[in-house]
Coordinates of C-alpha atoms in Angstrom, one line a residue:
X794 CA 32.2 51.6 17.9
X795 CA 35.6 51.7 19.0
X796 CA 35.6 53.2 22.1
X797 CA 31.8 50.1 22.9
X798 CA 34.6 47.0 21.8
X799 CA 37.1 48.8 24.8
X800 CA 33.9 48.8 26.9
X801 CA 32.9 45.8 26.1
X802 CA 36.5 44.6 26.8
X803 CA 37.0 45.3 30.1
X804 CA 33.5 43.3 31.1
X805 CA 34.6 40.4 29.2
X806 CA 37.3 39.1 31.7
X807 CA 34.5 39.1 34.6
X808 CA 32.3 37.2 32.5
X809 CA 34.7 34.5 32.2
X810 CA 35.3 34.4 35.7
X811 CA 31.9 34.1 36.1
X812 CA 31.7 30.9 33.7
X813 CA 34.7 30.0 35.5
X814 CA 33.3 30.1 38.8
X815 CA 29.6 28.4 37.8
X816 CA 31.3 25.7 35.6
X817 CA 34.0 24.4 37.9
X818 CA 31.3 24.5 41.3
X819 CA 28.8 22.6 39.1
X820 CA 31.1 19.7 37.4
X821 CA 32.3 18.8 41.4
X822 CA 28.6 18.7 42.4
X823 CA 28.8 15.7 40.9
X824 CA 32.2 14.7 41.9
X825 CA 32.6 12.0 45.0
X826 CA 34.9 14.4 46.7
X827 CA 34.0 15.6 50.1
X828 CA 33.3 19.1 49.4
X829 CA 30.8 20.7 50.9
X830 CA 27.4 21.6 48.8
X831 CA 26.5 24.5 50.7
X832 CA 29.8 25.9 49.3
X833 CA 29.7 25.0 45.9
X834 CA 26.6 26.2 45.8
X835 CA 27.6 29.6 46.9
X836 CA 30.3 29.2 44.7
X837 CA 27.6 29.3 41.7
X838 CA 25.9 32.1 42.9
X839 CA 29.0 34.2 43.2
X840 CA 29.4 33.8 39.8
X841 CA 25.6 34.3 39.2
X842 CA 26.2 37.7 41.2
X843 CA 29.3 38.9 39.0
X844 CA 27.4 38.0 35.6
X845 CA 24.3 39.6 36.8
X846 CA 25.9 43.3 37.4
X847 CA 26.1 42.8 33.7
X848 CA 22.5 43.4 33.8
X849 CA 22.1 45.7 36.5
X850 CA 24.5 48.2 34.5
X851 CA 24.0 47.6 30.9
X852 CA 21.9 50.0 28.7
X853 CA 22.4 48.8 25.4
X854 CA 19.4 46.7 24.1
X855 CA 16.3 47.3 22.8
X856 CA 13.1 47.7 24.6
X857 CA 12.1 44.2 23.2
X858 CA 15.5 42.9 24.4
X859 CA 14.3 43.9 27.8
X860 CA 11.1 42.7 28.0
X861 CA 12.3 39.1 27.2
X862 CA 15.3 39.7 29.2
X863 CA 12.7 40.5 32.8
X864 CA 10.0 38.1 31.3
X865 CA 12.1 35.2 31.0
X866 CA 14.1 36.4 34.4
X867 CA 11.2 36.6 36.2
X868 CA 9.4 33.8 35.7
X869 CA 12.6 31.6 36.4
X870 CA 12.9 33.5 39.9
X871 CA 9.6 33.1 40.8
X872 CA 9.1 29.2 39.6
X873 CA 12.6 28.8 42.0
X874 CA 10.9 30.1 45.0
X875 CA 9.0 27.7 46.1
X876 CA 12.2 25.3 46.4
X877 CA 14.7 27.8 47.2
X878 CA 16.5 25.8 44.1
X879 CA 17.4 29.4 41.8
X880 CA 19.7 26.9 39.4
X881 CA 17.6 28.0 36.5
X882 CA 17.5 31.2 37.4
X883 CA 21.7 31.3 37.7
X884 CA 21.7 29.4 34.4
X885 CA 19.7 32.3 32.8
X886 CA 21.8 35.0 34.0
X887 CA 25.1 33.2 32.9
X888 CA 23.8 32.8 29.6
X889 CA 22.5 36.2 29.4
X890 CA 25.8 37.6 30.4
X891 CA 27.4 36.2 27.3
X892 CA 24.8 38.2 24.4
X893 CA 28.0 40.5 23.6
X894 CA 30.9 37.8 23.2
X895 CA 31.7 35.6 20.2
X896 CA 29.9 32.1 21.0
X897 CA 32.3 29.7 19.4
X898 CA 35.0 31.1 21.9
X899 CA 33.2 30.6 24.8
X900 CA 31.8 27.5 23.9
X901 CA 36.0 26.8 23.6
X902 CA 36.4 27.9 26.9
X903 CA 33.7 25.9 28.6
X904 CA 34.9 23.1 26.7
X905 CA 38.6 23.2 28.3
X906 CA 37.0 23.4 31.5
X907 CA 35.5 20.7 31.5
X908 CA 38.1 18.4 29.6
X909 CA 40.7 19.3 32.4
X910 CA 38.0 18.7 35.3
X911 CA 37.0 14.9 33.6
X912 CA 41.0 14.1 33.2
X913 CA 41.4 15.4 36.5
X914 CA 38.7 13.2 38.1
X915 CA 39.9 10.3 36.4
X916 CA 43.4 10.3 37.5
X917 CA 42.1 10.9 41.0
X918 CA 39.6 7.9 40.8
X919 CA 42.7 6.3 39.4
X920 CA 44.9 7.0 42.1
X921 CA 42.0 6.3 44.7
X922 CA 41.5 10.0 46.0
X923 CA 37.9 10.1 44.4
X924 CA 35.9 7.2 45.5
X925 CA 34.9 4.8 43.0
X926 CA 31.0 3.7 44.0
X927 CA 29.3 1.1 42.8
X928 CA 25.7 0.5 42.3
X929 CA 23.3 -2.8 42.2
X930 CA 20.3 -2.6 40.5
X931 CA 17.5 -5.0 40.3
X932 CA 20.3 -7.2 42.1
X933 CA 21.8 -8.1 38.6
X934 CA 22.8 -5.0 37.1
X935 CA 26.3 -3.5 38.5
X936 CA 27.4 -0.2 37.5
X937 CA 30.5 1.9 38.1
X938 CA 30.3 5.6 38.9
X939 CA 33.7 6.5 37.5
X940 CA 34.4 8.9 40.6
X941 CA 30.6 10.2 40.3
X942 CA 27.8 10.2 41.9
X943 CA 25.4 9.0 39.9
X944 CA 26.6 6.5 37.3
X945 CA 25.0 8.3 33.8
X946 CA 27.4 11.2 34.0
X947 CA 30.6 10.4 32.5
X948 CA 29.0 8.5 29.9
X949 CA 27.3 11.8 28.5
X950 CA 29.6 13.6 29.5
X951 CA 32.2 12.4 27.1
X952 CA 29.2 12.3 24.6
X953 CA 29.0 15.6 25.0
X954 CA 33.2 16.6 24.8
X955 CA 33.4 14.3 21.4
X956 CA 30.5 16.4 20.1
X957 CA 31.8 19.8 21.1
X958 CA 35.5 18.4 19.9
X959 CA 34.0 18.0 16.3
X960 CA 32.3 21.4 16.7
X961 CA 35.2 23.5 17.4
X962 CA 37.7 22.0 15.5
X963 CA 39.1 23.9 12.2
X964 CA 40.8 20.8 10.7
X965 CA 39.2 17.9 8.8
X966 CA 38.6 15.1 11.2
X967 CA 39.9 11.8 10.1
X968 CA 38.0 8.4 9.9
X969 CA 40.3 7.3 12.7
X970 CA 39.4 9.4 15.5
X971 CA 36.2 8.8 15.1
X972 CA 37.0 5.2 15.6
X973 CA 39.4 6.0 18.4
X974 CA 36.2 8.2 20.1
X975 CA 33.3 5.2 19.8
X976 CA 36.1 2.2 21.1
X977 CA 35.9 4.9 24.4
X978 CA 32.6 5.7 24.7
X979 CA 31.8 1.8 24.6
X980 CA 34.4 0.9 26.8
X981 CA 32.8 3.7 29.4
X982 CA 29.8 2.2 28.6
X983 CA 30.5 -1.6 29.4
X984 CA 31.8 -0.3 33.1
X985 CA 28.9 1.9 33.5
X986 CA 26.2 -0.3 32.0
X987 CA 24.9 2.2 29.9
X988 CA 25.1 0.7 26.4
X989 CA 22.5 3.3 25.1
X990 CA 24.4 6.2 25.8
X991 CA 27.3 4.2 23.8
X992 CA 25.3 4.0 20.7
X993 CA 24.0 7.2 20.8
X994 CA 27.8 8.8 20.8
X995 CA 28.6 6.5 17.7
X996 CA 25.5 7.9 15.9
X997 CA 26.5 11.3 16.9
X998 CA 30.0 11.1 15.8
X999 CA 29.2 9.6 12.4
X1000 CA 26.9 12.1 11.5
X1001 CA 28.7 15.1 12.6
X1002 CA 32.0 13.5 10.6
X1003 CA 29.3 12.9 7.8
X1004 CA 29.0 16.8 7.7
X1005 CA 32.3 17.8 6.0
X1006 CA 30.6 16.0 2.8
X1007 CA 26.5 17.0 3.1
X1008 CA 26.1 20.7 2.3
X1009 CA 22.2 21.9 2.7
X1010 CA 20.8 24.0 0.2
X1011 CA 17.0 24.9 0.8
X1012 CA 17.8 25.7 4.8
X1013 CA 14.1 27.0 4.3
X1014 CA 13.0 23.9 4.6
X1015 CA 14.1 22.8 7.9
X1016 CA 12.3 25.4 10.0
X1017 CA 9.2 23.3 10.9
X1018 CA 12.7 21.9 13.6
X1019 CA 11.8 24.5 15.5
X1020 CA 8.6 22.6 16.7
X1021 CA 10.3 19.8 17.3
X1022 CA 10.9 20.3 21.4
X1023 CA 7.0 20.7 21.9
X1024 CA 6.4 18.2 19.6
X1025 CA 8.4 15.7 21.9
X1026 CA 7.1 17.4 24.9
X1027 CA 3.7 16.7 24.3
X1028 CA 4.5 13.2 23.6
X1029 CA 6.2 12.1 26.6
X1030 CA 3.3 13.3 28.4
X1031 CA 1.2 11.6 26.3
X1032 CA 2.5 8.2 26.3
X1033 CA 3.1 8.5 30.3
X1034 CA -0.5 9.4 30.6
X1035 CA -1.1 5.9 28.2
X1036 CA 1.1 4.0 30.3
X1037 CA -0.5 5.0 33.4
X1038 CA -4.2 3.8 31.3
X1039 CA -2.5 0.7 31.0
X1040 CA -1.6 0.3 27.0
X1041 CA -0.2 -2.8 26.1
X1042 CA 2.4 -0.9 24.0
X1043 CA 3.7 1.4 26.3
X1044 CA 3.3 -1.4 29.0
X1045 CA 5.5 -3.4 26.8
X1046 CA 8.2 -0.7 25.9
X1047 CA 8.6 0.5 29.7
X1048 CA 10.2 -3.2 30.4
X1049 CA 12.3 -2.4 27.0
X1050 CA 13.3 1.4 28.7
X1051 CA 13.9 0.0 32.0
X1052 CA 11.1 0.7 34.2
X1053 CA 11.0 4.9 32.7
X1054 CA 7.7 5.1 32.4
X1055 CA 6.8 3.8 35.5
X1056 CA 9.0 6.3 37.4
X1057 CA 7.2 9.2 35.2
X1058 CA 3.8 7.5 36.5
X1059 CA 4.7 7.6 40.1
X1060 CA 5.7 11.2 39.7
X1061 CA 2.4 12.6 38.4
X1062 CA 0.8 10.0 41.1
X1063 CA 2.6 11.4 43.9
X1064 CA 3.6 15.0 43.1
X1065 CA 1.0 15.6 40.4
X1066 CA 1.6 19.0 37.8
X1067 CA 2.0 22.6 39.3
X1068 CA 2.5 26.1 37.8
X1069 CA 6.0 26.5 39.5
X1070 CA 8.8 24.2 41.1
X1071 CA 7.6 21.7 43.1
X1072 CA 9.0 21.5 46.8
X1073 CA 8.2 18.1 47.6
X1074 CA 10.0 16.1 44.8
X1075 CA 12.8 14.6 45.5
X1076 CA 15.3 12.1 43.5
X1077 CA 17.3 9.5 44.8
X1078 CA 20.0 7.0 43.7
X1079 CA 20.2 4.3 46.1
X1080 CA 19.4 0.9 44.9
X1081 CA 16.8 0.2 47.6
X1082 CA 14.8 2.9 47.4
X1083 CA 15.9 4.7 43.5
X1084 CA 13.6 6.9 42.0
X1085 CA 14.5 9.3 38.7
X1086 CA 12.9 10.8 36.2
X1087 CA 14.9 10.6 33.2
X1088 CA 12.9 12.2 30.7
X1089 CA 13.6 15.8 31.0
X1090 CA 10.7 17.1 29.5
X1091 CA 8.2 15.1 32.1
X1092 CA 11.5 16.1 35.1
X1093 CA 10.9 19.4 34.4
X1094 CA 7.1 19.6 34.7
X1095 CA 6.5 17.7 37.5
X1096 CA 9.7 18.9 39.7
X1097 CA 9.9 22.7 38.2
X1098 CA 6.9 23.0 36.7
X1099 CA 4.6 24.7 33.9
X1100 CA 6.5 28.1 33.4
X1101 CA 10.0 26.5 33.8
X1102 CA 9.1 23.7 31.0
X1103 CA 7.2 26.4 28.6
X1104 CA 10.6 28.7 28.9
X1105 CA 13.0 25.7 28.2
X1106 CA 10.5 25.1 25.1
X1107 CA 10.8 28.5 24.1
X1108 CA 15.0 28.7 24.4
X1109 CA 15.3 25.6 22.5
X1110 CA 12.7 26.3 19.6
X1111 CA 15.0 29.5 19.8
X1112 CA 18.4 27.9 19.4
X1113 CA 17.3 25.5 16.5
X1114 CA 15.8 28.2 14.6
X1115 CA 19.1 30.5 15.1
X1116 CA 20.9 27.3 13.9
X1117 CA 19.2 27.1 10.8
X1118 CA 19.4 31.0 10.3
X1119 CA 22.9 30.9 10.9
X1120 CA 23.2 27.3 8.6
X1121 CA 25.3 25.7 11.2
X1122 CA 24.5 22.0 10.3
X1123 CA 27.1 21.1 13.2
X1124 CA 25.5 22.6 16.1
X1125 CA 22.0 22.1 15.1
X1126 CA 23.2 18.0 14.8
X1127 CA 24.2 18.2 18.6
X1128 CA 21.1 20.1 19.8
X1129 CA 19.0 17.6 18.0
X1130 CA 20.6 15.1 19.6
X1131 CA 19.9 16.5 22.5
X1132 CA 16.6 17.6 21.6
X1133 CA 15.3 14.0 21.5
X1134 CA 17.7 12.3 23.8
X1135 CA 15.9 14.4 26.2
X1136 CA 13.2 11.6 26.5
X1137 CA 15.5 9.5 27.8
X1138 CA 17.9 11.5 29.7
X1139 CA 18.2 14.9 31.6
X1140 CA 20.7 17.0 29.6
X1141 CA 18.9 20.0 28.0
X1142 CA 20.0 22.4 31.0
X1143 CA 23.5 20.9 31.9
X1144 CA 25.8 24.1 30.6
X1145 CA 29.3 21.9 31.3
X1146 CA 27.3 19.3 28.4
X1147 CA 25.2 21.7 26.3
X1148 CA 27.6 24.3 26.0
X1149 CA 25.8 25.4 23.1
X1150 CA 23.6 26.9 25.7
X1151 CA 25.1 30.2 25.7
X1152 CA 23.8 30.9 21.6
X1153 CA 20.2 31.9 23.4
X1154 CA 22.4 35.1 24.5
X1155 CA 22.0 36.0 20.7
X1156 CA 18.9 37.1 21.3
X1157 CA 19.6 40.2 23.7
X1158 CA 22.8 40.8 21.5
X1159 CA 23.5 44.4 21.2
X1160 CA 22.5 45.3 17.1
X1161 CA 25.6 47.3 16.6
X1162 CA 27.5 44.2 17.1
X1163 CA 25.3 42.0 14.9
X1164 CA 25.4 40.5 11.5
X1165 CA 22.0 40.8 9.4
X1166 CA 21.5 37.1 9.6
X1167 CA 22.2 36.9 13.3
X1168 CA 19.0 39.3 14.1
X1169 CA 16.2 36.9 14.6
X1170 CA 14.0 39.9 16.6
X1171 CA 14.1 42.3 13.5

């Protein structure tokens, strides 16, 4: 046992360059800095590359661990090919890197990461080194990107730091903070016009402060969760598909939502449903001709396809259920949220946000390292 930690420990400084590496290159992909993409992108797969020889020259799981571990690998390489876009694929091997290291510290260090990188862009926005753009919708609605690209991103972005903040902190969390927290993320919110993304952080916050006084006792109870991904799933598809029949509800509510089911409609019109990626979609943020899919579920069945959204299904049904075995009311609040935010905006594979990403590693965790409660595959 000794003599696998001192293994183990030698791997575990590349596998934080990795994160390092995949992290930083992602978070100024959405930075207005004139930095080429064809780097950054090469700066991802470098760390892809160092994470993977974690693969390549480990032999300590089980034969089930392997299956999943070429199953689920494959099936993201292969949906990516059609695009030449392997983000999932890097994304999988990043996570999968991490089975053997303790989650809450990693989730720590991803968390710095991007707390330094969002102060950092802010005093360069301040300062005037990272452009500030501004976008005109619909000729009435302005919006600020904050030195980003697209205007949603710091706005869940800092959802997502508070969240982690109240995650990883030992120490009671005072009334105050919380206060200090929702006065920010409404303030982003008034210069970004995203009011939604405002309220949402105040919810958040209140219930995850909420959980230093609620202790569950029948965690039993709450496994039917698990569904709840597929459950939403099938619903967005549903209602787009009602929409698109022309019910008065849903043709009411897409005014209310800002014109989101009619984006999902033209998607399926113009691009249609395929097994893998789809090489023909194509976003784009400028006011005159915008088109987005915010709903991630319907995003990643028309632009990535069957396979990629039954896989994303699977990881998340994955991480609620290791939640609830593990009785971390904390984290399974934030992936909730994110859970059924995900109608409404694209989060669910954003590692730099869902840093809780890296507990689907738990499932190819080597057993010697494991707690009885942590082995979901027993």
């Amino acid at each position: 046992m000794k003599d696998h930690r001192l293994w183990l420990k030698r791997r575990e400084l590349l596998i934080y360059i990795a994160i390092f590496l995949y992290s930083v290159a992602l978070f100024l992909k959405r930075v207005n800095l004139p930095i080429n993409q064809n780097l950054l992108n090469k700066t991802m797969m470098l760390g892809t590359l160092i994470a993977l020889a974690n693969i390549i020259f480990d032999r300590k799981m089980n034969p089930k661990q392997w299956i999943l571990t070429a199953v689920i690998g494959l099936l993201l390489l292969v949906d990516s090919l059609p695009t030449g876009n392997h983000e999932l694929f890097y994304l999988f091997i990043i996570i999968w890197s991490c089975r053997n290291l303790e989650k809450r510290a990693l989730m720590k260090y991803i968390f710095g990461i991007v707390l330094i990188m969002t102060l950092l862009t802010g005093y360069l926005t301040c300062l005037g080194i990272v452009k500030n753009d501004v976008f005109i919708l619909n000729e009435t609605r302005v919006r600020y990107g904050l030195g980003y690209n697209v205007w949603s991103i710091l706005p869940f972005q800092f959802l997502a730091l508070c969240f982690m903040y109240l995650y990883l902190t030992q120490k009671r969390v005072y009334i105050w903070k919380i206060g200090a927290m929702i006065v920010m993320a409404f303030a982003i919110g008034e210069v970004t016009d995203t009011s939604s993304s405002s309220m949402l952080t105040a919810l958040g916050l209140l219930c995850l402060y909420a959980t230093q006084f609620v202790h569950i006792k029948k965690w039993n109870k709450l496994k039917w969760l698990m569904w709840v991904p597929e459950i939403l799933a099938g619903f967005s598809i549903m209602a787009t598909f009602l929409y698109m029949r022309g019910n008065s509800f849903f043709v009411r509510l897409n005014a209310v939502l800002h014109y989101r089911f009619l984006y999902q409609a033209i998607g399926f019109n113009d691009f249609g449903i395929g097994l893998f990626a789809n090489p023909e979609y194509e976003t784009s943020t400028d006011p005159e001709t915008y088109f987005g899919i915010d709903n991630n579920y319907i995003n990643l069945l028309i632009a990535w396809g069957i396979v990629a959204l039954i896989v994303i299904l699977f990881v998340y049904s994955y991480l609620i259920k290791y939640c609830i075995r593990m009785e971390n009311i904390k984290l399974l609040i934030i992936i909730m949220i994110f859970v059924f935010t995900a109608i409404m905006w694209s989060r669910l594979l954003v590692l730099i946000e869902a840093e809780y990403l890296v507990c689907f590693s738990e499932a190819f965790k080597d057993k010697r390292l494991r707690d009885k409660k942590e082995y979901l595959f027993q």
